Amino acid sequence: MRLVVDSSVAVKWFVTEAQSDEAQVLLDHELIAPQLLVAECANVFWKKARKNEMTPGQAMIAAANVSGVVELMGLSNLVMRAVDLANRLPHPAYDCFYLALAEMEHCPLVTADVRLRRRLDEAGDICAAEVLTLDAPLFARGLS
């Protein structure tokens, strides 16, 4: 199954935290993400190294390996829709790049970001993408 994943999921492949097991299940699927994913993950790993939750070397290795797990897609075809979604939700534009990609590719977005899920639920039908969270029952029995 082809899936869009965001940084809240990708980080869990390299750092053990809540819902890491559910995130691991996704590795058996065809994964895509905007190129933004690499920068977002690198920033999370940097923060974790600053908090001594991982070493600086582990942070560098994890950041370098993100791009080998997912197919990265350019941002230029997504920017207009991402900004439109950001304005309409309202929600930060960087998260909306993942939504725009899921719409464009006609595949679900998988996220651990419950705030984004809540915003989408509150906004109604402004986004055509299916959005799945790692805490959904689908993940409890394994994504099919």
Backbone as JSON Lines, residues from 0, in Angstrom:
{"i":0,"aa":"M","n":[0.84,-1.18,0.0],"ca":[0.0,0.0,0.0],"c":[0.89,1.24,0.0]}
{"i":1,"aa":"R","n":[0.55,2.23,-0.81],"ca":[1.29,3.49,-0.88],"c":[0.75,4.44,0.19]}
{"i":2,"aa":"L","n":[1.64,5.0,1.0],"ca":[1.27,5.86,2.12],"c":[2.18,7.08,2.18]}
{"i":3,"aa":"V","n":[1.59,8.22,2.55],"ca":[2.38,9.4,2.89],"c":[2.62,9.34,4.4]}
{"i":4,"aa":"V","n":[3.84,9.59,4.82],"ca":[4.16,9.65,6.26],"c":[4.77,11.0,6.57]}
{"i":5,"aa":"D","n":[4.52,11.46,7.79],"ca":[5.11,12.73,8.21],"c":[6.22,12.48,9.23]}
{"i":6,"aa":"S","n":[6.83,13.55,9.69],"ca":[7.97,13.41,10.59],"c":[7.58,12.83,11.94]}
{"i":7,"aa":"S","n":[6.34,13.03,12.37],"ca":[5.92,12.46,13.65],"c":[5.94,10.93,13.62]}
{"i":8,"aa":"V","n":[5.84,10.36,12.43],"ca":[5.94,8.91,12.24],"c":[7.39,8.5,11.98]}
{"i":9,"aa":"A","n":[8.05,9.2,11.08],"ca":[9.41,8.82,10.67],"c":[10.4,8.82,11.83]}
{"i":10,"aa":"V","n":[10.27,9.76,12.74],"ca":[11.19,9.82,13.89],"c":[11.11,8.53,14.7]}
{"i":11,"aa":"K","n":[9.93,7.94,14.77],"ca":[9.71,6.73,15.57],"c":[10.43,5.51,15.01]}
{"i":12,"aa":"W","n":[10.91,5.58,13.78],"ca":[11.7,4.47,13.21],"c":[13.11,4.47,13.78]}
{"i":13,"aa":"F","n":[13.56,5.61,14.3],"ca":[14.94,5.77,14.74],"c":[15.08,5.99,16.24]}
{"i":14,"aa":"V","n":[13.98,6.36,16.89],"ca":[13.98,6.64,18.32],"c":[12.81,5.87,18.94]}
{"i":15,"aa":"T","n":[13.08,5.1,19.97],"ca":[12.02,4.36,20.63],"c":[11.22,5.32,21.51]}
{"i":16,"aa":"E","n":[9.94,5.42,21.18],"ca":[9.02,6.26,21.94],"c":[7.61,5.69,21.75]}
{"i":17,"aa":"A","n":[6.63,6.32,22.33],"ca":[5.25,5.85,22.21],"c":[4.89,5.67,20.73]}
{"i":18,"aa":"Q","n":[4.28,4.58,20.41],"ca":[3.8,4.22,19.08],"c":[4.91,3.88,18.07]}
{"i":19,"aa":"S","n":[6.1,3.63,18.56],"ca":[7.18,3.21,17.66],"c":[6.86,1.87,16.99]}
{"i":20,"aa":"D","n":[6.23,0.96,17.72],"ca":[5.88,-0.33,17.12],"c":[4.89,-0.16,15.98]}
{"i":21,"aa":"E","n":[3.9,0.7,16.16],"ca":[2.93,0.96,15.1],"c":[3.61,1.59,13.89]}
{"i":22,"aa":"A","n":[4.55,2.48,14.14],"ca":[5.29,3.11,13.04],"c":[6.12,2.09,12.27]}
{"i":23,"aa":"Q","n":[6.68,1.12,12.97],"ca":[7.51,0.09,12.32],"c":[6.7,-0.72,11.31]}
{"i":24,"aa":"V","n":[5.42,-0.94,11.59],"ca":[4.55,-1.7,10.68],"c":[4.52,-1.05,9.29]}
{"i":25,"aa":"L","n":[4.64,0.25,9.25],"ca":[4.56,0.98,7.98],"c":[5.73,0.69,7.06]}
{"i":26,"aa":"L","n":[6.83,0.24,7.6],"ca":[8.04,0.0,6.79],"c":[7.84,-1.1,5.75]}
{"i":27,"aa":"D","n":[6.79,-1.86,5.88],"ca":[6.48,-2.91,4.9],"c":[5.7,-2.36,3.7]}
{"i":28,"aa":"H","n":[5.46,-1.05,3.68],"ca":[4.65,-0.42,2.63],"c":[5.49,0.54,1.79]}
{"i":29,"aa":"E","n":[4.94,0.97,0.68],"ca":[5.58,1.97,-0.16],"c":[5.32,3.34,0.47]}
{"i":30,"aa":"L","n":[6.38,3.99,0.93],"ca":[6.25,5.23,1.68],"c":[6.77,6.42,0.88]}
{"i":31,"aa":"I","n":[6.01,7.52,0.92],"ca":[6.43,8.75,0.27],"c":[6.24,9.9,1.24]}
{"i":32,"aa":"A","n":[6.97,10.98,1.0],"ca":[6.85,12.19,1.82],"c":[7.44,13.37,1.06]}
{"i":33,"aa":"P","n":[7.02,14.57,1.4],"ca":[7.68,15.74,0.82],"c":[9.13,15.81,1.3]}
{"i":34,"aa":"Q","n":[10.0,16.43,0.53],"ca":[11.4,16.57,0.91],"c":[11.57,17.24,2.27]}
{"i":35,"aa":"L","n":[10.59,17.99,2.65],"ca":[10.57,18.65,3.95],"c":[10.8,17.67,5.1]}
{"i":36,"aa":"L","n":[10.43,16.42,4.89],"ca":[10.58,15.4,5.93],"c":[12.0,15.33,6.48]}
{"i":37,"aa":"V","n":[12.98,15.42,5.62],"ca":[14.38,15.3,6.06],"c":[14.74,16.42,7.02]}
{"i":38,"aa":"A","n":[14.37,17.65,6.69],"ca":[14.68,18.79,7.55],"c":[13.93,18.7,8.88]}
{"i":39,"aa":"E","n":[12.67,18.3,8.83],"ca":[11.9,18.2,10.07],"c":[12.48,17.12,10.98]}
{"i":40,"aa":"C","n":[12.81,15.97,10.42],"ca":[13.4,14.89,11.24],"c":[14.76,15.31,11.79]}
{"i":41,"aa":"A","n":[15.57,15.94,10.96],"ca":[16.89,16.4,11.44],"c":[16.73,17.33,12.63]}
{"i":42,"aa":"N","n":[15.74,18.2,12.58],"ca":[15.51,19.13,13.69],"c":[15.08,18.39,14.96]}
{"i":43,"aa":"V","n":[14.23,17.39,14.81],"ca":[13.8,16.6,15.97],"c":[15.0,15.86,16.57]}
{"i":44,"aa":"F","n":[15.83,15.26,15.72],"ca":[17.0,14.54,16.22],"c":[17.98,15.49,16.91]}
{"i":45,"aa":"W","n":[18.15,16.68,16.35],"ca":[19.02,17.7,16.98],"c":[18.49,18.04,18.38]}
{"i":46,"aa":"K","n":[17.17,18.25,18.48],"ca":[16.58,18.57,19.79],"c":[16.78,17.43,20.78]}
{"i":47,"aa":"K","n":[16.63,16.19,20.31],"ca":[16.82,15.05,21.19],"c":[18.28,14.94,21.65]}
{"i":48,"aa":"A","n":[19.21,15.28,20.77],"ca":[20.62,15.28,21.17],"c":[20.89,16.39,22.19]}
{"i":49,"aa":"R","n":[20.28,17.54,22.01],"ca":[20.46,18.64,22.97],"c":[19.91,18.28,24.34]}
{"i":50,"aa":"K","n":[18.87,17.44,24.37],"ca":[18.27,17.01,25.64],"c":[18.91,15.74,26.18]}
{"i":51,"aa":"N","n":[20.0,15.29,25.52],"ca":[20.7,14.06,25.9],"c":[19.82,12.81,25.8]}
{"i":52,"aa":"E","n":[18.83,12.84,24.9],"ca":[18.0,11.67,24.65],"c":[18.63,10.77,23.58]}
{"i":53,"aa":"M","n":[19.63,11.3,22.9],"ca":[20.45,10.53,21.95],"c":[21.76,11.3,21.83]}
{"i":54,"aa":"T","n":[22.79,10.63,21.36],"ca":[24.07,11.32,21.19],"c":[24.05,12.14,19.9]}
{"i":55,"aa":"P","n":[24.93,13.14,19.79],"ca":[25.02,13.87,18.53],"c":[25.32,12.96,17.34]}
{"i":56,"aa":"G","n":[26.14,11.94,17.56],"ca":[26.45,10.99,16.49],"c":[25.22,10.19,16.07]}
{"i":57,"aa":"Q","n":[24.44,9.75,17.05],"ca":[23.19,9.04,16.73],"c":[22.23,9.95,15.96]}
{"i":58,"aa":"A","n":[22.18,11.21,16.35],"ca":[21.3,12.18,15.67],"c":[21.72,12.33,14.21]}
{"i":59,"aa":"M","n":[23.02,12.43,13.97],"ca":[23.52,12.58,12.59],"c":[23.21,11.34,11.76]}
{"i":60,"aa":"I","n":[23.42,10.17,12.33],"ca":[23.16,8.92,11.6],"c":[21.67,8.79,11.3]}
{"i":61,"aa":"A","n":[20.82,9.06,12.28],"ca":[19.38,8.97,12.06],"c":[18.95,9.94,10.97]}
{"i":62,"aa":"A","n":[19.42,11.17,11.04],"ca":[19.04,12.19,10.04],"c":[19.49,11.76,8.65]}
{"i":63,"aa":"A","n":[20.67,11.2,8.55],"ca":[21.2,10.77,7.25],"c":[20.42,9.59,6.68]}
{"i":64,"aa":"N","n":[19.83,8.78,7.54],"ca":[19.13,7.57,7.08],"c":[17.66,7.78,6.73]}
{"i":65,"aa":"V","n":[17.07,8.89,7.11],"ca":[15.65,9.13,6.84],"c":[15.34,9.02,5.35]}
{"i":66,"aa":"S","n":[16.19,9.62,4.52],"ca":[15.9,9.65,3.08],"c":[16.01,8.27,2.43]}
{"i":67,"aa":"G","n":[16.6,7.31,3.1],"ca":[16.7,5.97,2.54],"c":[15.47,5.11,2.8]}
{"i":68,"aa":"V","n":[14.55,5.61,3.62],"ca":[13.38,4.82,4.01],"c":[12.15,5.21,3.19]}
{"i":69,"aa":"V","n":[12.09,6.45,2.75],"ca":[10.91,6.94,2.02],"c":[11.34,7.56,0.69]}
{"i":70,"aa":"E","n":[10.43,7.54,-0.26],"ca":[10.66,8.26,-1.52],"c":[10.29,9.72,-1.27]}
{"i":71,"aa":"L","n":[11.22,10.6,-1.52],"ca":[11.0,12.03,-1.26],"c":[10.5,12.73,-2.51]}
{"i":72,"aa":"M","n":[9.48,13.55,-2.33],"ca":[8.85,14.27,-3.42],"c":[9.14,15.77,-3.27]}
{"i":73,"aa":"G","n":[9.27,16.45,-4.4],"ca":[9.54,17.88,-4.4],"c":[8.42,18.7,-3.78]}
{"i":74,"aa":"L","n":[8.75,19.91,-3.39],"ca":[7.8,20.78,-2.71],"c":[7.08,21.74,-3.65]}
{"i":75,"aa":"S","n":[7.69,22.06,-4.78],"ca":[7.14,23.13,-5.62],"c":[5.73,22.82,-6.13]}
{"i":76,"aa":"N","n":[5.41,21.57,-6.41],"ca":[4.07,21.21,-6.87],"c":[3.04,21.19,-5.74]}
{"i":77,"aa":"L","n":[3.51,21.27,-4.51],"ca":[2.63,21.17,-3.35],"c":[2.37,22.5,-2.66]}
{"i":78,"aa":"V","n":[3.19,23.49,-2.92],"ca":[3.18,24.71,-2.11],"c":[1.86,25.46,-2.14]}
{"i":79,"aa":"M","n":[1.24,25.59,-3.28],"ca":[-0.01,26.35,-3.36],"c":[-1.11,25.66,-2.53]}
{"i":80,"aa":"R","n":[-1.25,24.37,-2.68],"ca":[-2.28,23.65,-1.93],"c":[-1.94,23.61,-0.44]}
{"i":81,"aa":"A","n":[-0.66,23.47,-0.11],"ca":[-0.27,23.45,1.3],"c":[-0.62,24.77,1.99]}
{"i":82,"aa":"V","n":[-0.34,25.88,1.34],"ca":[-0.65,27.19,1.93],"c":[-2.16,27.39,2.01]}
{"i":83,"aa":"D","n":[-2.89,26.94,0.98],"ca":[-4.35,27.03,1.01],"c":[-4.91,26.25,2.21]}
{"i":84,"aa":"L","n":[-4.44,25.02,2.38],"ca":[-4.9,24.22,3.51],"c":[-4.52,24.87,4.84]}
{"i":85,"aa":"A","n":[-3.32,25.38,4.94],"ca":[-2.86,26.03,6.17],"c":[-3.77,27.21,6.53]}
{"i":86,"aa":"N","n":[-4.12,27.99,5.54],"ca":[-4.99,29.14,5.79],"c":[-6.4,28.73,6.18]}
{"i":87,"aa":"R","n":[-6.88,27.66,5.6],"ca":[-8.25,27.24,5.83],"c":[-8.43,26.44,7.12]}
{"i":88,"aa":"L","n":[-7.38,25.77,7.6],"ca":[-7.57,24.91,8.77],"c":[-7.76,25.68,10.09]}
{"i":89,"aa":"P","n":[-7.13,26.62,10.56],"ca":[-5.75,27.05,10.34],"c":[-4.77,26.11,11.06]}
{"i":90,"aa":"H","n":[-3.67,25.86,10.38],"ca":[-2.66,24.93,10.9],"c":[-1.34,25.26,10.2]}
{"i":91,"aa":"P","n":[-0.19,25.01,10.84],"ca":[1.08,25.33,10.21],"c":[1.24,24.73,8.81]}
{"i":92,"aa":"A","n":[1.8,25.53,7.92],"ca":[1.93,25.13,6.51],"c":[2.8,23.89,6.34]}
{"i":93,"aa":"Y","n":[3.83,23.73,7.15],"ca":[4.71,22.59,6.92],"c":[3.96,21.27,7.07]}
{"i":94,"aa":"D","n":[3.02,21.17,8.0],"ca":[2.21,19.94,8.11],"c":[1.3,19.77,6.9]}
{"i":95,"aa":"C","n":[0.88,20.89,6.34],"ca":[-0.05,20.84,5.21],"c":[0.61,20.36,3.92]}
{"i":96,"aa":"F","n":[1.94,20.39,3.84],"ca":[2.62,19.81,2.68],"c":[2.34,18.3,2.6]}
{"i":97,"aa":"Y","n":[2.27,17.64,3.76],"ca":[1.97,16.21,3.79],"c":[0.53,15.95,3.32]}
{"i":98,"aa":"L","n":[-0.38,16.79,3.77],"ca":[-1.77,16.68,3.33],"c":[-1.89,16.89,1.82]}
{"i":99,"aa":"A","n":[-1.2,17.92,1.32],"ca":[-1.25,18.22,-0.12],"c":[-0.7,17.05,-0.93]}
{"i":100,"aa":"L","n":[0.37,16.43,-0.45],"ca":[0.93,15.28,-1.15],"c":[-0.04,14.1,-1.14]}
{"i":101,"aa":"A","n":[-0.67,13.85,0.0],"ca":[-1.65,12.76,0.09],"c":[-2.81,12.99,-0.87]}
{"i":102,"aa":"E","n":[-3.27,14.22,-0.98],"ca":[-4.32,14.53,-1.95],"c":[-3.84,14.28,-3.38]}
{"i":103,"aa":"M","n":[-2.66,14.82,-3.7],"ca":[-2.13,14.72,-5.06],"c":[-1.9,13.27,-5.48]}
{"i":104,"aa":"E","n":[-1.42,12.44,-4.56],"ca":[-1.09,11.05,-4.85],"c":[-2.25,10.09,-4.6]}
{"i":105,"aa":"H","n":[-3.36,10.61,-4.07],"ca":[-4.55,9.79,-3.79],"c":[-4.22,8.61,-2.89]}
{"i":106,"aa":"C","n":[-3.5,8.91,-1.83],"ca":[-3.18,7.86,-0.85],"c":[-3.27,8.44,0.55]}
{"i":107,"aa":"P","n":[-3.43,7.61,1.57],"ca":[-3.59,8.11,2.93],"c":[-2.31,8.74,3.48]}
{"i":108,"aa":"L","n":[-2.52,9.7,4.37],"ca":[-1.43,10.25,5.19],"c":[-1.49,9.55,6.53]}
{"i":109,"aa":"V","n":[-0.35,9.07,7.01],"ca":[-0.27,8.48,8.34],"c":[0.55,9.42,9.21]}
{"i":110,"aa":"T","n":[0.0,9.75,10.36],"ca":[0.63,10.71,11.27],"c":[0.42,10.28,12.71]}
{"i":111,"aa":"A","n":[1.26,10.77,13.59],"ca":[1.04,10.63,15.03],"c":[0.57,11.95,15.62]}
{"i":112,"aa":"D","n":[0.32,12.91,14.75],"ca":[-0.06,14.27,15.16],"c":[-1.56,14.35,15.38]}
{"i":113,"aa":"V","n":[-1.99,14.17,16.63],"ca":[-3.42,14.2,16.94],"c":[-3.98,15.61,16.81]}
{"i":114,"aa":"R","n":[-3.15,16.62,16.97],"ca":[-3.62,18.0,16.8],"c":[-4.04,18.24,15.35]}
{"i":115,"aa":"L","n":[-3.25,17.76,14.4],"ca":[-3.61,17.88,12.99],"c":[-4.91,17.13,12.71]}
{"i":116,"aa":"R","n":[-5.02,15.92,13.23],"ca":[-6.25,15.13,13.04],"c":[-7.46,15.88,13.58]}
{"i":117,"aa":"R","n":[-7.31,16.48,14.76],"ca":[-8.4,17.23,15.39],"c":[-8.79,18.45,14.54]}
{"i":118,"aa":"R","n":[-7.78,19.16,14.03],"ca":[-8.06,20.32,13.17],"c":[-8.85,19.91,11.93]}
{"i":119,"aa":"L","n":[-8.45,18.81,11.34],"ca":[-9.16,18.32,10.15],"c":[-10.6,17.94,10.48]}
{"i":120,"aa":"D","n":[-10.79,17.28,11.6],"ca":[-12.14,16.9,12.01],"c":[-13.02,18.13,12.23]}
{"i":121,"aa":"E","n":[-12.44,19.16,12.84],"ca":[-13.18,20.4,13.12],"c":[-13.5,21.17,11.84]}
{"i":122,"aa":"A","n":[-12.61,21.08,10.85],"ca":[-12.75,21.88,9.63],"c":[-13.75,21.32,8.63]}
{"i":123,"aa":"G","n":[-14.1,20.06,8.77],"ca":[-15.03,19.47,7.8],"c":[-14.31,18.97,6.56]}
{"i":124,"aa":"D","n":[-14.92,19.17,5.41],"ca":[-14.45,18.57,4.16],"c":[-13.53,19.47,3.34]}
{"i":125,"aa":"I","n":[-12.55,20.1,3.95],"ca":[-11.67,20.97,3.16],"c":[-10.47,20.22,2.58]}
{"i":126,"aa":"C","n":[-10.25,18.99,3.04],"ca":[-9.12,18.19,2.55],"c":[-9.63,16.84,2.07]}
{"i":127,"aa":"A","n":[-9.25,16.48,0.86],"ca":[-9.72,15.22,0.28],"c":[-8.91,14.01,0.75]}
{"i":128,"aa":"A","n":[-7.79,14.24,1.39],"ca":[-6.93,13.12,1.8],"c":[-7.5,12.38,3.0]}
{"i":129,"aa":"E","n":[-7.32,11.06,2.97],"ca":[-7.63,10.24,4.14],"c":[-6.45,10.4,5.11]}
{"i":130,"aa":"V","n":[-6.74,10.64,6.37],"ca":[-5.68,10.81,7.37],"c":[-5.87,9.77,8.46]}
{"i":131,"aa":"L","n":[-4.83,8.97,8.66],"ca":[-4.83,7.92,9.67],"c":[-3.83,8.29,10.76]}
{"i":132,"aa":"T","n":[-4.21,8.07,12.0],"ca":[-3.27,8.29,13.1],"c":[-2.8,6.95,13.63]}
{"i":133,"aa":"L","n":[-1.61,6.95,14.21],"ca":[-1.04,5.7,14.7],"c":[-1.86,5.08,15.83]}
{"i":134,"aa":"D","n":[-2.71,5.85,16.47],"ca":[-3.52,5.3,17.55],"c":[-4.85,4.74,17.05]}
{"i":135,"aa":"A","n":[-5.07,4.76,15.73],"ca":[-6.31,4.23,15.16],"c":[-6.36,2.72,15.31]}
{"i":136,"aa":"P","n":[-7.57,2.16,15.43],"ca":[-7.7,0.7,15.57],"c":[-7.03,-0.09,14.45]}
{"i":137,"aa":"L","n":[-6.94,0.51,13.26],"ca":[-6.3,-0.13,12.13],"c":[-4.87,-0.57,12.48]}
{"i":138,"aa":"F","n":[-4.18,0.23,13.27],"ca":[-2.8,-0.08,13.63],"c":[-2.73,-1.12,14.74]}
{"i":139,"aa":"A","n":[-3.75,-1.21,15.55],"ca":[-3.76,-2.21,16.62],"c":[-3.74,-3.63,16.04]}
{"i":140,"aa":"R","n":[-4.33,-3.8,14.86],"ca":[-4.37,-5.14,14.26],"c":[-3.43,-5.25,13.06]}
{"i":141,"aa":"G","n":[-2.69,-4.2,12.78],"ca":[-1.75,-4.21,11.66],"c":[-2.38,-3.64,10.41]}
{"i":142,"aa":"L","n":[-1.71,-2.71,9.77],"ca":[-2.2,-2.06,8.55],"c":[-2.27,-3.09,7.44]}
{"i":143,"aa":"S","n":[-3.41,-3.16,6.77],"ca":[-3.55,-4.14,5.68],"c":[-3.58,-3.46,4.35]}
